[in-house]
Amino acid sequence: MVELVPTLLRQELSRLAEDDLRLDGRGQWEGREVTLETDCLYNAEGSAKVVMGDTIVYAGVKFELRTPWPDRPAQGSLMCGAELRPVAHRKYEPGPPSPQSIELGRVVDRGIRESGCIDMESLCIVPGEKVWGVMIDIHVLSDGGNIFDACGLAAIAALRTAVVPAERFDVGEDYTLKVKGTPIMASFTRVGGRYVYDPSEEEELGGDERIHITLGDEGHLHSLQKGLRGVFTPAEFAEIFGVAHLRCVELRKLVANQEGN
Amino acid sequence: MVELVPTLLRQELSRLAEDDLRLDGRGQWEGREVTLETDCLYNAEGSAKVVMGDTIVYAGVKFELRTPWPDRPAQGSLMCGAELRPVAHRKYEPGPPSPQSIELGRVVDRGIRESGCIDMESLCIVPGEKVWGVMIDIHVLSDGGNIFDACGLAAIAALRTAVVPAERFDVGEDYTLKVKGTPIMASFTRVGGRYVYDPSEEEELGGDERIHITLGDEGHLHSLQKGLRGVFTPAEFAEIFGVAHLRCVELRKLVANQEGN
Amino acid sequence: MVELVPTLLRQELSRLAEDDLRLDGRGQWEGREVTLETDCLYNAEGSAKVVMGDTIVYAGVKFELRTPWPDRPAQGSLMCGAELRPVAHRKYEPGPPSPQSIELGRVVDRGIRESGCIDMESLCIVPGEKVWGVMIDIHVLSDGGNIFDACGLAAIAALRTAVVPAERFDVGEDYTLKVKGTPIMASFTRVGGRYVYDPSEEEELGGDERIHITLGDEGHLHSLQKGLRGVFTPAEFAEIFGVAHLRCVELRKLVANQEGN
Amino acid sequence: MGGYGDVQLLREDGLRLDGRKLDEMRPMTIEAGVLPAADGSAMVTHGLNVAVAAVYGPMEAHPRKIQRQDRAVIDVRYNMAPFSTSDRIRPGFNRRSREISKVTAEALESVVLCERYPRSKIRVEIEILAAEAGTRCAGLTAAAVALADAGIPMRDLIVGVASGKVEGIVVLDLDKAEDNYGQADLPVGILPNTGEIAFLQMDGDLSPDEYNLAMEYNFKAAAEIHEIMVDALKRRYEGGEN
Amino acid sequence: MGGYGDVQLLREDGLRLDGRKLDEMRPMTIEAGVLPAADGSAMVTHGLNVAVAAVYGPMEAHPRKIQRQDRAVIDVRYNMAPFSTSDRIRPGFNRRSREISKVTAEALESVVLCERYPRSKIRVEIEILAAEAGTRCAGLTAAAVALADAGIPMRDLIVGVASGKVEGIVVLDLDKAEDNYGQADLPVGILPNTGEIAFLQMDGDLSPDEYNLAMEYNFKAAAEIHEIMVDALKRRYEGGEN
Amino acid sequence: MGGYGDVQLLREDGLRLDGRKLDEMRPMTIEAGVLPAADGSAMVTHGLNVAVAAVYGPMEAHPRKIQRQDRAVIDVRYNMAPFSTSDRIRPGFNRRSREISKVTAEALESVVLCERYPRSKIRVEIEILAAEAGTRCAGLTAAAVALADAGIPMRDLIVGVASGKVEGIVVLDLDKAEDNYGQADLPVGILPNTGEIAFLQMDGDLSPDEYNLAMEYNFKAAAEIHEIMVDALKRRYEGGEN
């Protein structure tokens, strides 16, 4: 893939940044409209669809019975993976998982795992013999920018609506998976020299490094990741950290509302 | 692989087709001479060599002891695979199985499997514990055209002469594998605008889509596959379906004669 | 990798060979200085670092508990692998193991395995249930020529200092692995028409075929390998075979001295 | 085909378990232009199946060795999402999806005017989000609509449709139970205007007469599906709700 | 982070199990120019960690599709030797090492003057020979020294350093036990002269205040490590023992 | 080598289990030109081994990076068919077959006049259809005949032949039992006209004297095999039964 640096786009974005403007008219810390739909896929034990501007992401949860790891006999397991398949954008090519797709999956995974929202011991059926493995698969169908946040949101929403298929596996009655908390990710990209929240596809193309922050219900950090070429100062981080808190609270409400339906 | 469309060959084949002729002088529905040899390889529990014009194919059958699938505790398994290795033609390249080779193996596999010629329950030794896995591997050594039919023939002939190596696995005495019926494949390629049976290498190179029909002893369909770019009409299919019946009867006799030897 | 034959280097090496000289001033059968260090890596149960001119190689030994092979219920197993990773030289590329790296690992493995220095039955803990698997991994950090000998030396030195981690695996007390004998490899490359011992990087670049000889304590052959394009006569082999005996005795002493420390 | 077990698939009143008639298909909806990032796209829901197709191109064909001097190649990837089936599928291609991708690409190359784009490539991505028997047909239909949505010139659409056999009776459009316990499946790709066939697979056991009846059902259903496809494209292009 | 179990990681006297103070790091040594075959190299020992980095290039970037018209790309491979951990690691890349390689490359691209070498590639090979928590930071530090050793122009070095949390207390530079049973880890890559950050990861649980303290520790330690790095480069170039 | 167990491999009359003398090889037949699609081919049966070799080329060497400016490269694939051994082998290359392919290619490059075809590639495909110890030698012999059959200029043929040791006694051409329970194996590739050696491997345990005797056996047998090779090529080119 020849990536000609889109010089004109960078210039335009810099010019806009001087006036504190963005290409699509948003404010610096303003996100795009987000719609969230859950329980939308047959065969998935939990599912969610997130539309965030031109970005469309599905997540599906599946369960399997496993033998526990010898050193954690009373714990189940959680796995979260993302596939950046060629369906999502002209720029994605077929083949084994790219570094981008591995990073995406691992950052989303860490945010959920480290928030402790799934109690691994609650996934134990018979200690040392049988535990649940929970697998969240995220499928990006259209990359219109900021897929990290969309994937994080789809993953936790699918997880929060998942039903453990105990009957199908002959280990009791189905029940709703217990999920404590709603970790939410907020992502920022440097565009025209300053950071913006929820970058669009063009802003990513003409921007620089990005920072992903996952916050739990109490506002604690559960995952951080800086991606792409570029550096930032502690002062810059302090500012976006503050914005992240506000945006995460809003999105957490969206998840709660969806569940209330 | 740069595939320059062999325009001159196509023209020549079209010209011949107008006079209902073929490059090697055969009639439209006439096959090449076929020779079949069985029990020809040390270490294979069943084996066959098919020579069909310039096409040479070997098939070998191996057995293994397996645990049955949990949902089919009293059934063994059958697997048929074909390898289009670079030995067979200048055009085949090394590497993981190509789509062509996967299609070939799966079409041959379906024809045999769906005919029901192997009773999966007869492969059970101890229900829920031990069953036979039967594996037919097909090796194309020289691709002179119509490898589908040659592979199908080698596979069923190897299978029909296979001896279950029970002694080697310590589960009783060796015995001949029971095979009910002889599914046979007949393949047609559009050449110069009309279909011909048993295409040669040149006819495939200058031809269009192909249709593979596998028929059982009673003349029932067990597998159909259309391959390559092109379309056909129901009327065209009706005609080749009739031819397929005749050709399959002939080849089934060839298998029976070989066994009678 | 475009490998332009280094014609000038070949000419220079031929000229030197006429006067029985080598680029770095060594005699035909003279090796470079070798330093050997063992027990140098945390987490490896046995480890060694070999420096041989500009060549630097590490080897590490790990143990695992395994179920024995059904046909050898009272035997453990030994595995020796080498990785020619891109760290070692500009010429090595990332990707799956290259033929060179497979050959290197297998030749070192055969030398150690066939010498019988590890009694496989001594690796059995519970026959049919539990045996030790011993894994020697060799890591080439800098390829300055003759990595075969450096790898062979690092592997046997790491093995001879390995401690079986029985406590960690809850099967008794730790003990030193029993190793009978010290197989040593001696390698020769044809440079400027005649063979030299312990080729440098330049000699390999401008040289031809190589011969690897592994000898046991009694001077018996345990492994032979000819690599690269070129032929040799039985008389040539007889000469280097004699040299190999002398060099192997010297290096075996080096291993013994290191252990004595 | 499974073809074993004691499951009863036809009711005493001659209807199927879900109340369908023998020649009745499951409900189907089609929407075009569902993926903003793609050059063309479509979503097909068919029974509980959900299939999405995206089209990118025509674009330069690379690697070079796949280029054709006289036409475009169509590069299809049929993929089942890990959560699309009852047991999770490991991500990555398997032999089944590679075969379906191959024959789907060949069917699409039969209707796309590939000659107009020499040395180029058209990428067609088919993603199955939920699977309930019949995904290859739903995917083929979605791909045809997505190609049209991308403005790729075609000499006809292709309609993916299947009939099969359960308990010795030919029926249209097998659902999951019928597919698991049925005796034959005949998925085809029909050109609705010419009545030609661009896609054909079949497995199981069909007598010649049964084949003819199954094919008759397929053609009848293809006409219905064709209307839904045209409708989706009309809604997309004549303004409309989308 | 593990974050479970009954292991006690802080002593009653407020020191850590190995006697370190909360903001004290494990001993570290750095040597530059350790690999004769490489264009630049360095070995870092940090606690019981051993990390080696080799640099090759700038060289032609191939395959072509990785080339950038306006700058060099940095191709990093972070790899753990099979014998570097308690349980042997199967050779070959895994998802963890691919992610670390990616973010390490991006951090290094932030300081190397890549614009000077359009269309070229700089290979950075990081090999972990022994691992005792903190290998990504040791590898990043080794890579920065190896790049300088290779004479690649950079606008600053990068120092890899991490703080974390154990038993609710923020501490600098987790060792193995602290990493296994700790509650958070915050590895960063700091530019010692500008105080900017080029590498940032974090997992576990940190309140905003804890984050600030951990970052304070990191910056303090980065200054110490920077001296060791400069020292290693001085020894290499001003004659010296090496 | 296995080298263990109580199997008796030599009879009381000094002959081997199958009645052969110590320096007697198993029956061998060679046929050239057996594969119509190949540019050159040969089939070798040796004992119960069946090895087939096909040659394609010289052709353009691609990918580019394997090209040599001054000569052809020989690209060998030694492959055992899944049904060629007692336990089925999973299709695809393994480490053993990759190593044999490499050293076989290097041996063949030692006799083919590669300089005549700069920048090109000669493909040699060796397929083992039935294996009974000694397949690498049978494959090497088949490859040499196939190259000659393809009209590739060579400065000599290569004969693949092996001796070994069983129960402390050096014997020519180990069969399957002897290979499984033997103490050493010495496969070589001999140039019949010059007496030079282009292929050499060995494993097990051989004293210098045993090595010399094994090599003597190998040279003696190579002369016999050479006659069979020449005979096959004569039959192929001087009209004859094929």
GROMACS .gro file of C-alpha atoms in nm, chain D residues 1-2 9 124 130 134 188 234:
model
    8
  784MET     CA    1  -2.644  -3.346   0.403
  785GLY     CA    2  -2.715  -3.502   0.736
  792LEU     CA    3  -3.975  -3.211   0.933
  907VAL     CA    4  -1.638  -0.818  -0.320
  913ALA     CA    5  -2.589  -1.455   1.139
  917GLY     CA    6  -2.866  -2.072   0.299
  971VAL     CA    7  -2.814  -2.207  -0.766
 1017LYS     CA    8  -3.487   0.168  -0.664
   0.00000   0.00000   0.00000
